[in-house]
């Protein structure tokens, strides 16, 4: 009875229901049009695409109404819906990229003092590296998306920036660890006098490292500092110089071992602890038992001259 076209013959309650059902059926197409055309993600390029599909200008203006669109009796609503859904995906990708960029606004380098020496170094680099790894994976996923085209240049630039920052932090960390390892050695004038070329290299690295640590103090934000031009190149150069320094140090230690074979019982770090403090003979005390089986320590007089040997007993 509800589907009877002669609604007027129905009783009043059924007449109301029948008219309501027909109204809903008539507006169903309107709801579909609204979901497609009133999408806030639609941009001019999407309206052009939909107009091409419909073979007519669908771009809204001051006189565009829902009734006007419905009256077009568009047969391409399915194709327009695909374009509208694609616009949503493109907008989501752009918003995700923007959110990722803003996530770095408050990410700063953390600095601290190295072993009560008064030397300021980078600390907690691992946290920054973890965030970098996460964002690189996300950006790679975006680059492979079918909806990246409108943001392709921006995504590519962001990816290149992340990769540069990652390389910079990695090289900076290498410079810092090697610089801290070699610092006590080249703080000794005796060692520098015996390795003048390596001493010059280390002095250059020392200047580079301290210059950029001052830059971190002034601007601790990771993206502002680590992405600046020249920093990565300087750290690569510093690492190359430090490699040459380490080769020179190893050759220096090898000569010392050949001159005094009992040094073969000591590691490089232990030898450097002794050789970098040649004015303090007491530095040999912790290492005597490794070099000489029967000697635990030496007795020194006030002139720092060894007067007797003490065994472990």
Short mmCIF file of C-alpha atoms in Angstrom, two decimals:
data_model
loop_
_atom_site.label_atom_id
_atom_site.label_comp_id
_atom_site.label_asym_id
_atom_site.label_seq_id
_atom_site.Cartn_x
_atom_site.Cartn_y
_atom_site.Cartn_z
CA UNK A 1 0.00 0.00 0.00
CA UNK A 2 2.89 2.39 0.79
CA UNK A 3 4.20 2.05 -2.74
CA UNK A 4 0.81 2.78 -4.32
CA UNK A 5 1.21 5.84 -6.54
CA UNK A 6 -2.26 6.99 -5.71
CA UNK A 7 -1.28 8.30 -2.28
CA UNK A 8 -4.39 10.46 -1.96
CA UNK A 9 -6.61 7.37 -1.63
CA UNK A 10 -4.71 6.18 1.45
CA UNK A 11 -5.87 6.86 5.00
CA UNK A 12 -4.29 9.96 6.53
CA UNK A 13 -1.62 8.19 8.68
CA UNK A 14 -0.48 6.04 5.76
CA UNK A 15 -0.58 9.06 3.46
CA UNK A 16 1.85 10.89 5.76
CA UNK A 17 4.16 7.87 5.93
CA UNK A 18 4.08 7.39 2.17
CA UNK A 19 4.94 11.03 1.51
CA UNK A 20 7.75 10.92 4.06
CA UNK A 21 9.24 7.77 2.48
CA UNK A 22 9.05 9.33 -0.98
CA UNK A 23 10.70 12.51 0.29
CA UNK A 24 13.54 10.49 1.82
CA UNK A 25 13.98 8.54 -1.42
CA UNK A 26 14.06 11.77 -3.40
CA UNK A 27 16.66 13.30 -1.07
CA UNK A 28 18.93 10.25 -1.04
CA UNK A 29 20.61 11.53 -4.19
CA UNK A 30 20.97 14.91 -2.48
CA UNK A 31 22.82 13.37 0.47
CA UNK A 32 25.16 11.62 -1.96
CA UNK A 33 25.84 14.88 -3.79
CA UNK A 34 26.46 16.73 -0.52
CA UNK A 35 28.99 14.10 0.64
CA UNK A 36 30.87 14.49 -2.64
CA UNK A 37 30.61 18.21 -3.45
CA UNK A 38 30.74 19.70 0.06
CA UNK A 39 34.07 18.09 0.90
CA UNK A 40 36.40 20.73 2.48
CA UNK A 41 39.39 18.86 1.05
CA UNK A 42 38.41 19.73 -2.53
CA UNK A 43 40.76 22.12 -4.29
CA UNK A 44 40.54 23.83 -7.65
CA UNK A 45 42.36 20.95 -9.36
CA UNK A 46 39.71 18.52 -8.10
CA UNK A 47 36.85 20.67 -9.43
CA UNK A 48 38.60 20.77 -12.79
CA UNK A 49 38.88 16.96 -12.77
CA UNK A 50 35.19 16.54 -11.91
CA UNK A 51 34.21 19.08 -14.58
CA UNK A 52 36.22 17.12 -17.15
CA UNK A 53 34.46 13.90 -16.13
CA UNK A 54 31.01 15.53 -16.28
CA UNK A 55 31.77 17.44 -19.53
CA UNK A 56 30.43 20.60 -17.89
CA UNK A 57 31.63 23.24 -15.46
CA UNK A 58 30.89 22.05 -11.91
CA UNK A 59 33.10 24.58 -10.14
CA UNK A 60 30.86 26.31 -7.53
CA UNK A 61 30.14 30.02 -7.57
CA UNK A 62 27.79 32.38 -5.77
CA UNK A 63 24.77 30.95 -7.60
CA UNK A 64 25.51 27.26 -6.98
CA UNK A 65 22.82 25.43 -5.00
CA UNK A 66 22.20 21.79 -4.12
CA UNK A 67 19.02 21.76 -6.24
CA UNK A 68 20.99 23.09 -9.20
CA UNK A 69 23.52 20.24 -8.94
CA UNK A 70 20.79 17.61 -8.50
CA UNK A 71 18.96 18.92 -11.54
CA UNK A 72 22.06 18.24 -13.64
CA UNK A 73 21.20 14.53 -13.26
CA UNK A 74 24.90 13.68 -13.28
CA UNK A 75 25.68 10.16 -14.38
CA UNK A 76 29.30 10.43 -13.23
CA UNK A 77 28.75 10.68 -9.47
CA UNK A 78 30.76 7.50 -8.88
CA UNK A 79 33.78 8.99 -10.68
CA UNK A 80 33.33 12.27 -8.79
CA UNK A 81 33.17 10.35 -5.51
CA UNK A 82 36.56 8.74 -6.29
CA UNK A 83 38.02 12.20 -6.92
CA UNK A 84 36.53 13.50 -3.66
CA UNK A 85 37.90 10.56 -1.66
CA UNK A 86 41.31 11.13 -3.26
CA UNK A 87 41.17 14.77 -2.17
CA UNK A 88 40.63 13.62 1.44
CA UNK A 89 43.63 11.30 1.25
CA UNK A 90 45.80 14.09 -0.18
CA UNK A 91 44.73 16.45 2.59
CA UNK A 92 45.45 13.82 5.27
CA UNK A 93 48.93 13.29 3.83
CA UNK A 94 49.60 17.05 3.83
CA UNK A 95 48.36 17.37 7.41
CA UNK A 96 50.55 14.44 8.52
CA UNK A 97 53.58 16.07 6.89
CA UNK A 98 52.86 19.42 8.56
CA UNK A 99 52.37 17.72 11.94
CA UNK A 100 55.66 15.86 11.51
CA UNK A 101 57.49 19.13 10.80
CA UNK A 102 55.94 20.86 13.82
CA UNK A 103 56.97 17.94 16.02
CA UNK A 104 60.56 19.21 15.71
CA UNK A 105 59.73 22.71 16.94
CA UNK A 106 60.56 21.79 20.54
CA UNK A 107 63.19 19.10 19.92
CA UNK A 108 66.51 20.53 21.13
CA UNK A 109 70.01 19.20 21.51
CA UNK A 110 70.78 18.22 25.08
CA UNK A 111 74.21 19.18 26.41
CA UNK A 112 76.07 18.29 29.58
CA UNK A 113 79.44 18.43 31.28
CA UNK A 114 81.87 15.62 30.56
CA UNK A 115 83.09 13.90 33.76
CA UNK A 116 83.47 17.12 35.80
CA UNK A 117 86.02 18.45 33.31
CA UNK A 118 84.13 21.62 32.46
CA UNK A 119 83.87 20.46 28.83
CA UNK A 120 80.39 20.77 27.29
CA UNK A 121 79.36 17.88 25.03
CA UNK A 122 76.23 16.63 23.30
CA UNK A 123 74.24 14.16 25.38
CA UNK A 124 71.15 11.98 24.79
CA UNK A 125 71.77 11.91 21.03
CA UNK A 126 70.05 8.50 20.96
CA UNK A 127 66.64 10.12 21.61
CA UNK A 128 67.03 12.43 18.62
CA UNK A 129 68.25 9.58 16.42
CA UNK A 130 65.25 7.44 17.39
CA UNK A 131 62.84 10.22 16.38
CA UNK A 132 64.76 10.73 13.13
CA UNK A 133 64.51 7.04 12.27
CA UNK A 134 60.77 7.07 12.94
CA UNK A 135 60.17 10.14 10.75
CA UNK A 136 62.37 8.87 7.93
CA UNK A 137 60.26 5.70 7.75
CA UNK A 138 57.04 7.79 7.77
CA UNK A 139 58.34 10.08 5.03
CA UNK A 140 59.41 7.11 2.92
CA UNK A 141 55.87 5.76 3.25
CA UNK A 142 54.51 9.13 2.11
CA UNK A 143 56.82 9.16 -0.91
CA UNK A 144 55.40 5.81 -1.97
CA UNK A 145 51.76 6.91 -1.55
CA UNK A 146 49.48 7.26 -4.55
CA UNK A 147 48.24 10.58 -3.10
CA UNK A 148 51.62 12.30 -2.71
CA UNK A 149 51.68 14.12 -6.06
CA UNK A 150 50.33 17.52 -4.85
CA UNK A 151 52.90 17.51 -2.00
CA UNK A 152 55.65 15.61 -3.81
CA UNK A 153 58.23 18.42 -3.86
CA UNK A 154 57.63 19.30 -0.20
CA UNK A 155 57.85 15.65 0.89
CA UNK A 156 61.08 15.15 -1.07
CA UNK A 157 62.67 18.28 0.45
CA UNK A 158 61.65 17.16 3.94
CA UNK A 159 63.09 13.68 3.35
CA UNK A 160 66.41 15.14 2.14
CA UNK A 161 66.51 17.40 5.21
CA UNK A 162 65.91 14.47 7.57
CA UNK A 163 68.64 12.42 5.88
CA UNK A 164 71.09 15.33 6.12
CA UNK A 165 70.34 15.86 9.80
CA UNK A 166 70.73 12.13 10.47
CA UNK A 167 74.12 12.05 8.71
CA UNK A 168 75.22 15.20 10.54
CA UNK A 169 74.35 13.83 13.98
CA UNK A 170 76.01 10.50 13.18
CA UNK A 171 79.24 12.20 12.07
CA UNK A 172 79.08 14.65 14.98
CA UNK A 173 78.80 11.77 17.44
CA UNK A 174 81.87 10.10 15.91
CA UNK A 175 83.85 13.34 16.12
CA UNK A 176 82.84 13.85 19.74
CA UNK A 177 83.75 10.34 20.93
CA UNK A 178 87.13 10.35 19.13
CA UNK A 179 87.87 13.92 20.20
CA UNK A 180 87.21 13.06 23.86
CA UNK A 181 89.41 9.97 23.56
CA UNK A 182 92.33 11.91 22.08
CA UNK A 183 91.94 15.09 24.15
CA UNK A 184 94.05 13.93 27.15
CA UNK A 185 96.81 12.78 24.79
CA UNK A 186 97.13 16.08 22.94
CA UNK A 187 96.78 18.08 26.12
CA UNK A 188 100.31 16.86 26.86
CA UNK A 189 103.02 19.03 25.35
CA UNK A 190 105.41 16.06 25.45
CA UNK A 191 103.16 14.00 23.18
CA UNK A 192 102.45 16.92 20.84
CA UNK A 193 106.19 17.52 20.50
CA UNK A 194 106.65 13.91 19.37
CA UNK A 195 103.64 13.99 16.98
CA UNK A 196 103.60 17.53 15.54
CA UNK A 197 101.60 16.70 12.39
CA UNK A 198 98.93 14.82 14.33
CA UNK A 199 98.92 17.70 16.82
CA UNK A 200 98.07 20.16 14.03
CA UNK A 201 95.24 17.94 12.80
CA UNK A 202 93.84 17.63 16.30
CA UNK A 203 94.00 21.40 16.82
CA UNK A 204 91.90 21.90 13.67
CA UNK A 205 89.33 19.35 14.85
CA UNK A 206 89.31 20.98 18.28
CA UNK A 207 88.45 24.33 16.67
CA UNK A 208 85.67 22.82 14.53
CA UNK A 209 84.12 20.93 17.44
CA UNK A 210 84.13 23.89 19.83
CA UNK A 211 82.76 26.25 17.17
CA UNK A 212 79.69 24.11 16.60
CA UNK A 213 79.18 23.43 20.29
CA UNK A 214 78.96 27.22 20.70
CA UNK A 215 76.36 27.22 17.89
CA UNK A 216 74.33 24.60 19.82
CA UNK A 217 74.44 26.79 22.92
CA UNK A 218 73.05 29.74 20.95
CA UNK A 219 70.47 27.71 18.97
CA UNK A 220 69.78 24.29 20.50
CA UNK A 221 66.92 23.37 18.10
CA UNK A 222 67.95 20.24 16.20
CA UNK A 223 66.49 21.18 12.82
CA UNK A 224 67.81 24.73 12.95
CA UNK A 225 71.36 23.74 13.89
CA UNK A 226 72.00 20.31 12.39
CA UNK A 227 70.54 21.21 8.99
CA UNK A 228 72.61 24.36 8.51
CA UNK A 229 74.87 24.42 5.42
CA UNK A 230 78.47 23.44 6.00
CA UNK A 231 78.02 21.55 9.27
CA UNK A 232 77.90 18.05 7.76
CA UNK A 233 80.86 18.84 5.50
CA UNK A 234 82.87 20.14 8.47
CA UNK A 235 82.14 17.00 10.50
CA UNK A 236 83.14 14.75 7.59
CA UNK A 237 86.39 16.68 7.28
CA UNK A 238 86.98 16.45 11.04
CA UNK A 239 86.48 12.67 10.99
CA UNK A 240 88.97 12.32 8.15
CA UNK A 241 91.55 14.29 10.13
CA UNK A 242 90.86 12.24 13.27
CA UNK A 243 91.45 9.04 11.31
CA UNK A 244 94.89 10.35 10.35
CA UNK A 245 95.51 11.31 13.97
CA UNK A 246 94.60 7.84 15.21
CA UNK A 247 96.88 6.22 12.64
CA UNK A 248 99.69 8.47 13.88
CA UNK A 249 98.93 7.66 17.53
CA UNK A 250 98.96 3.91 16.81
CA UNK A 251 102.33 4.23 15.06
CA UNK A 252 103.63 6.29 17.99
CA UNK A 253 102.52 3.61 20.48
CA UNK A 254 104.05 0.87 18.33
CA UNK A 255 107.42 2.62 18.44
CA UNK A 256 107.17 2.93 22.22
CA UNK A 257 106.39 -0.79 22.53
CA UNK A 258 109.38 -1.70 20.39
CA UNK A 259 111.57 0.55 22.51
CA UNK A 260 110.20 -0.90 25.77
CA UNK A 261 108.67 -4.37 25.05
CA UNK A 262 106.89 -4.62 28.40
CA UNK A 263 104.44 -2.04 27.04
CA UNK A 264 103.01 -4.91 24.98
CA UNK A 265 101.28 -6.03 28.18
CA UNK A 266 99.29 -2.76 28.25
CA UNK A 267 96.36 -1.65 26.10
CA UNK A 268 96.49 1.54 24.05
CA UNK A 269 94.39 3.39 26.61
CA UNK A 270 96.66 2.34 29.46
CA UNK A 271 99.78 3.36 27.56
CA UNK A 272 98.28 6.71 26.66
CA UNK A 273 97.42 7.34 30.30
CA UNK A 274 101.10 6.96 31.15
CA UNK A 275 102.57 8.72 28.12
CA UNK A 276 100.20 11.71 28.27
CA UNK A 277 101.35 12.47 31.83
CA UNK A 278 105.10 12.03 31.59
CA UNK A 279 105.66 14.67 34.28
CA UNK A 280 103.77 12.54 36.79
CA UNK A 281 105.61 9.23 37.35
CA UNK A 282 102.92 8.16 39.82
CA UNK A 283 100.69 7.43 36.82
CA UNK A 284 102.58 4.18 36.28
CA UNK A 285 101.42 2.73 39.60
CA UNK A 286 98.10 1.15 38.42
CA UNK A 287 99.86 -0.60 35.52
CA UNK A 288 103.02 -1.96 37.16
CA UNK A 289 101.57 -5.37 37.99
CA UNK A 290 100.78 -5.95 34.31
CA UNK A 291 104.26 -5.01 33.14
CA UNK A 292 106.24 -6.75 35.93
CA UNK A 293 104.95 -9.89 37.54
CA UNK A 294 106.53 -9.33 40.94
CA UNK A 295 105.93 -5.61 41.36
CA UNK A 296 102.70 -4.27 42.80
CA UNK A 297 103.82 -0.67 43.34
CA UNK A 298 106.83 1.57 43.77
CA UNK A 299 107.83 3.83 46.61
CA UNK A 300 108.68 7.37 45.51
CA UNK A 301 110.47 10.05 47.53
CA UNK A 302 109.48 13.73 47.57
CA UNK A 303 111.48 14.30 44.38
CA UNK A 304 109.35 11.64 42.66
CA UNK A 305 112.32 9.27 42.40
CA UNK A 306 111.62 5.54 42.76
CA UNK A 307 113.36 4.27 45.89
CA UNK A 308 111.99 0.74 46.31
CA UNK A 309 109.72 -1.94 44.84
CA UNK A 310 106.77 -3.42 46.77
CA UNK A 311 105.27 -6.82 45.87
CA UNK A 312 101.64 -7.76 46.35
CA UNK A 313 102.65 -9.63 49.55
#
